[in-house]
Short mmCIF file of C-alpha atoms in Angstrom, two decimals:
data_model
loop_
_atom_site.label_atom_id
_atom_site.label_comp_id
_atom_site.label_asym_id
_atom_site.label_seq_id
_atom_site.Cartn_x
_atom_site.Cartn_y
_atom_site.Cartn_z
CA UNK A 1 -16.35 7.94 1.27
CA UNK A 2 -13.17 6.44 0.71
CA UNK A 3 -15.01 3.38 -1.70
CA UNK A 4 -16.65 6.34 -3.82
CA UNK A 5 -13.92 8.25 -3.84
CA UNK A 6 -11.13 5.77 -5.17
CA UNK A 7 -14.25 3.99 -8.02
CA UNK A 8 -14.42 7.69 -9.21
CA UNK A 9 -10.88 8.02 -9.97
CA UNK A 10 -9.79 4.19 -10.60
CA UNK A 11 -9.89 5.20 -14.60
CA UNK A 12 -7.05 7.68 -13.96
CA UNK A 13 -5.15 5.99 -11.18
CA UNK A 14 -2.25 4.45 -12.77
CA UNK A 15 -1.58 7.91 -14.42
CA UNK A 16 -2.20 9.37 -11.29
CA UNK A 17 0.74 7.39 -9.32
CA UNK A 18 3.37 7.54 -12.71
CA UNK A 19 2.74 11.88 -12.15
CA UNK A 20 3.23 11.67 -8.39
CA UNK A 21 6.10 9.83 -8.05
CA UNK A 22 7.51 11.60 -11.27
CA UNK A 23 7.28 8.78 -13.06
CA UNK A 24 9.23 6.05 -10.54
CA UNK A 25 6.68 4.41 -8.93
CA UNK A 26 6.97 1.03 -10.76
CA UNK A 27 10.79 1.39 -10.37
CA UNK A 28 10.47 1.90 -6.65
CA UNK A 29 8.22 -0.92 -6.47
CA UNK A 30 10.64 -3.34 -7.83
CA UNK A 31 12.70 -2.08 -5.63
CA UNK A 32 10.83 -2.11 -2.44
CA UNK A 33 10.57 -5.98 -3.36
CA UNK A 34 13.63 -6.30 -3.61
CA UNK A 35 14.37 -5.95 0.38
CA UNK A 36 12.55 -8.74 1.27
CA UNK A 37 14.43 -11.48 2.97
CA UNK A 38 13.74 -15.46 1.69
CA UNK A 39 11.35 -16.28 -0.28
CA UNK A 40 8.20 -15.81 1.18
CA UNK A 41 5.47 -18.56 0.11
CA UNK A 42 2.53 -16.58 1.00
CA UNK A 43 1.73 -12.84 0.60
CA UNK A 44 -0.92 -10.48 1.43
CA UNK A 45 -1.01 -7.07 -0.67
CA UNK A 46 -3.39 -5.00 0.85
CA UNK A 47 -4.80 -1.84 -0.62
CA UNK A 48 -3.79 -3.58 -3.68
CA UNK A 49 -5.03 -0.72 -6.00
CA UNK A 50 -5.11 -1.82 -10.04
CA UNK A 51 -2.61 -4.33 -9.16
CA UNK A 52 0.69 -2.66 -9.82
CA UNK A 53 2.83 -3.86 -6.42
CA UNK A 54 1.48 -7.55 -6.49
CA UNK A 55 2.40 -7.56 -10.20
CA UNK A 56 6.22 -6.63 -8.92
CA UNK A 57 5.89 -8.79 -6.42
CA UNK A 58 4.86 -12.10 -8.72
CA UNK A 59 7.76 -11.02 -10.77
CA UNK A 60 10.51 -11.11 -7.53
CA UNK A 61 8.69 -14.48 -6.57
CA UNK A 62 7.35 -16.48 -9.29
CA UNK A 63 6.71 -19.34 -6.60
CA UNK A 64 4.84 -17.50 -4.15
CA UNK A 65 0.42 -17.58 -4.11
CA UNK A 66 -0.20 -13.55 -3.85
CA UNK A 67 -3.53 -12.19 -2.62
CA UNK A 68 -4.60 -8.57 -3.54
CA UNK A 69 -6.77 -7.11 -1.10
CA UNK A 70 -8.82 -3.57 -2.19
CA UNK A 71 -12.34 -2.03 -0.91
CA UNK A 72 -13.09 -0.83 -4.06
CA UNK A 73 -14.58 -3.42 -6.67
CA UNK A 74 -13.44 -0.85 -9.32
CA UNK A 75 -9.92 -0.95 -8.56
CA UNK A 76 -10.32 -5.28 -8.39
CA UNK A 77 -11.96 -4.80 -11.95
CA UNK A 78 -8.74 -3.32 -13.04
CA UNK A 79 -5.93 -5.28 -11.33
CA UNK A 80 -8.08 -8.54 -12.66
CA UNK A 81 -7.74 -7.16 -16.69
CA UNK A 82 -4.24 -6.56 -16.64
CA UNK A 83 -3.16 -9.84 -14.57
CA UNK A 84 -1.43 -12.49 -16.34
CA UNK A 85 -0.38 -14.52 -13.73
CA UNK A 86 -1.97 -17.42 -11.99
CA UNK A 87 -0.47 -17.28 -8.53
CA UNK A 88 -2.29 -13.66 -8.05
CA UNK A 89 -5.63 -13.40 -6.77
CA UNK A 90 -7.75 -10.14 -6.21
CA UNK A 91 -10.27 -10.41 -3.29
CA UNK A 92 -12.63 -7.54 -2.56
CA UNK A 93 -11.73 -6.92 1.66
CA UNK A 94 -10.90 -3.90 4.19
CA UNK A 95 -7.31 -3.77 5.30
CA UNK A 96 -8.44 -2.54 8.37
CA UNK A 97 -10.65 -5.67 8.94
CA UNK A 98 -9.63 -8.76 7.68
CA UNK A 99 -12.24 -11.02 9.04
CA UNK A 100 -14.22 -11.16 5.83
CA UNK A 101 -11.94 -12.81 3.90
CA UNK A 102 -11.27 -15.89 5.89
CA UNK A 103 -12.01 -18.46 3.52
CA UNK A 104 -9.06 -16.92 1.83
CA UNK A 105 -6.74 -17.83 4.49
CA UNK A 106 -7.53 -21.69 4.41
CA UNK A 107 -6.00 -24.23 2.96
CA UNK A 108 -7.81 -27.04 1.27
CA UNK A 109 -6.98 -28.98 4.52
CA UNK A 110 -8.51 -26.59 6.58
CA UNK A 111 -5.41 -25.28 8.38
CA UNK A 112 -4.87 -21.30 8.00
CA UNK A 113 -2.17 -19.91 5.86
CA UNK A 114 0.07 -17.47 7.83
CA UNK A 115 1.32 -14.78 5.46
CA UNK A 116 5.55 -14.77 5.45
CA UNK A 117 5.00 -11.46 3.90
CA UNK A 118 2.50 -8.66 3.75
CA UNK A 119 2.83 -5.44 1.61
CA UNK A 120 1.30 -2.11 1.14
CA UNK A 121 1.92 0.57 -1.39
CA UNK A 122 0.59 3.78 -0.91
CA UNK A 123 -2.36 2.36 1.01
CA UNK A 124 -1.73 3.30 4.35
CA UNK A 125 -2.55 7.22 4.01
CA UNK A 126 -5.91 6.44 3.09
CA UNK A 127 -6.63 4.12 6.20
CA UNK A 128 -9.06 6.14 8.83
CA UNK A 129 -7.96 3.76 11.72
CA UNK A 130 -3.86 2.66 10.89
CA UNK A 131 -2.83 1.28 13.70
CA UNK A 132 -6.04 -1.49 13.31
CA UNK A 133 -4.56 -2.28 9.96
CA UNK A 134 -0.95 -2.86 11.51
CA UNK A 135 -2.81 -4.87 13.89
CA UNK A 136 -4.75 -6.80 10.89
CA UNK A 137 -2.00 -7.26 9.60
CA UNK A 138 0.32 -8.80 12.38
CA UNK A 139 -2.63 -11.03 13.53
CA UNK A 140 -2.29 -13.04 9.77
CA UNK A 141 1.07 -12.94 9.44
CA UNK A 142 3.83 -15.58 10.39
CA UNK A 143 5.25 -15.26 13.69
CA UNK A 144 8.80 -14.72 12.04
CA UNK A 145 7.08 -12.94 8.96
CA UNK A 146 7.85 -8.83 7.47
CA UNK A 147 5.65 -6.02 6.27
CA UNK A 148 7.08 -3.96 3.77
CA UNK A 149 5.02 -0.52 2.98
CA UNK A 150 5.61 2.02 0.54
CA UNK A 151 4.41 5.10 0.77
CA UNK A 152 4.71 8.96 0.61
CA UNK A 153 5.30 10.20 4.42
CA UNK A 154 5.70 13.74 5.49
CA UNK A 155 8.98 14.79 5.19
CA UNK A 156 11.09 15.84 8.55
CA UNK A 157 12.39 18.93 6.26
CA UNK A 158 9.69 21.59 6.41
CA UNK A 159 10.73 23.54 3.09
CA UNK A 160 10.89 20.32 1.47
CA UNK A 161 7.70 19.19 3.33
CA UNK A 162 5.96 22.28 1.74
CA UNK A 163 7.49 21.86 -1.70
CA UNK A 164 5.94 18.22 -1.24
CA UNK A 165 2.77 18.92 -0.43
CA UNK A 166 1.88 21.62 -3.15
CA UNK A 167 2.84 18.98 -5.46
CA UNK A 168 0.84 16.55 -3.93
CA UNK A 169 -2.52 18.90 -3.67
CA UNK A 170 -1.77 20.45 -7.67
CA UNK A 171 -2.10 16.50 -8.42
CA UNK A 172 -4.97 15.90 -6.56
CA UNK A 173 -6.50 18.50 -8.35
CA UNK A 174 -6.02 17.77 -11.59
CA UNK A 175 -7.26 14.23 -10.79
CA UNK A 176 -10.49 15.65 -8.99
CA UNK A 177 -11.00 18.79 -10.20
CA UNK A 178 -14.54 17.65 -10.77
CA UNK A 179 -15.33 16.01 -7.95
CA UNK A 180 -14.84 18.88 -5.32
CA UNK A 181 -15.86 15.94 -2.55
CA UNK A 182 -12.98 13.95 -3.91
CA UNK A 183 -10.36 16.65 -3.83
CA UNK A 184 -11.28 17.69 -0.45
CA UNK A 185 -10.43 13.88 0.85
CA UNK A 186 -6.89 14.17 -1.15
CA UNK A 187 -6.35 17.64 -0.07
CA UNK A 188 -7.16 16.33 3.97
CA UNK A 189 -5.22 13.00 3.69
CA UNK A 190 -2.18 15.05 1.99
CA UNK A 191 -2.18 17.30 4.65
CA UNK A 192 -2.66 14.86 7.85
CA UNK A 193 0.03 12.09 6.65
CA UNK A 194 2.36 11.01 8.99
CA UNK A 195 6.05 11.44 8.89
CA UNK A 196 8.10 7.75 8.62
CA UNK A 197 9.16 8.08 12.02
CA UNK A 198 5.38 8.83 13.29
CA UNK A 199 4.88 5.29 11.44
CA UNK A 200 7.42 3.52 12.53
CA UNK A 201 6.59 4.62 16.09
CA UNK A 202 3.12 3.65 15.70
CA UNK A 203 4.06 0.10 14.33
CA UNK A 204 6.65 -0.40 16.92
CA UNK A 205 3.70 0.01 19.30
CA UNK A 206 1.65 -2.84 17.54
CA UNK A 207 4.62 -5.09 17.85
CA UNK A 208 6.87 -4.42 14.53
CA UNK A 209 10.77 -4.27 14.74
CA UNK A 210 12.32 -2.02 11.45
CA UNK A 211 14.43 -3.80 9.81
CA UNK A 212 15.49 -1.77 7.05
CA UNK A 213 14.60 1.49 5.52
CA UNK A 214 15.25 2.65 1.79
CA UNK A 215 14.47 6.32 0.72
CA UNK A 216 13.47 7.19 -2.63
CA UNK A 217 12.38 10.98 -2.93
CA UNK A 218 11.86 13.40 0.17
CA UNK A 219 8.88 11.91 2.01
CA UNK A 220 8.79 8.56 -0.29
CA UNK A 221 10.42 5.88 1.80
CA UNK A 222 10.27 2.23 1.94
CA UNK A 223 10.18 0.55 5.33
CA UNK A 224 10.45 -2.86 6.03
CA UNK A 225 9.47 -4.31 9.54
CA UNK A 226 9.82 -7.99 11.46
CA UNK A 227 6.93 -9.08 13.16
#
């Protein structure tokens, strides 16, 4: 469901995200990367999308190999066109399960790379099992390495939580309004997020310390974590 649904929309996705965030998101992406510590040699993006956050990453470290990680081959298609930099590489994987791509984890002398850094921009929303991708994710991951995700949580503020989410459904209706299957999936995952501190709970309990925590609009946060 979740393939189909993001291939059907991948055309409009970029324009999607610049409308939801009111025309930030690349901003706030920048800035997310911007709170990482170091400079991390090796980073995971997963839920890559069309490439956007990888892209900001590359740009805050130029010296660092980058792997994109998306389900849909649509999305890869995308992030692949507009890429213009060599130490970025789209893989087709599931966040949630990471097995698949372990050939992408090895170094020509067979030893595994450990990802200093692994990233998500509004991915995690759209993962059925979360706290198996928080896993995924610490399992690759440096012992001493961060996760920074981006994403639109509920906000604690139920009038602004409201206001929130009718802007968040009239998008996802203009995006899907012809694929009633599609909207109903945006419509659910709109309605079911998670507040930050829900997620920060639920990472906690996979073994993440927060670290640091940067707001952007009501229910748009940045959170990075320690592992």
């Amino acid at each position: 469901m979740i393939r189909r649904l993001f291939t059907d929309i991948a055309g409009v996705y970029d324009r999607m995200n610049r409308l939801l965030s009111l025309g930030c998101d690349l901003r706030w992406r920048r800035q997310a990367a911007a709170l990482v510590h170091g400079s991390p040699a090796a980073i995971l993006d997963l839920a890559c999308g069309t490439g956007d956050f990888a892209f900001a990453l590359a740009q805050r470290f130029p010296d660092a190999q980058i792997l994109g990680v998306d389900l849909t081959p649509a999305m890869l298609d995308l992030a692949r066109a507009k890429n213009t930099s060599s130490n970025i590489t789209f893989r087709l994987g599931d966040a949630q399960n990471l097995s698949s791509l372990a050939a992408s984890f090895e170094q020509p002398n067979n030893r595994t790379i450990e990802h200093s850094l692994v990233t998500c921009a509004f991915g995690f929303r759209n993962f059925p099992d979360k706290a198996a991708a928080l896993a995924e994710a610490k399992r690759i991951m440096k012992p001493d390495g961060e996760l920074l995700v981006l994403e639109f949580f509920r906000p604690p503020n139920r009038l602004i939580g409201a206001l929130t989410g009718l802007w968040l459904r009239a998008m996802a209706s203009l995006f899907a309004r012809n694929n009633a299957a599609a909207y109903a999936y945006l419509r659910k995952s709109i309605e079911q997020t998670l507040s930050a501190s829900e997620f920060i709970a639920l990472a906690q309990r996979q073994g993440f310390v927060l670290q640091a925590r940067k707001l952007f609009l009501p229910g748009c946060s940045c959170l990075l974590f320690k592992s």
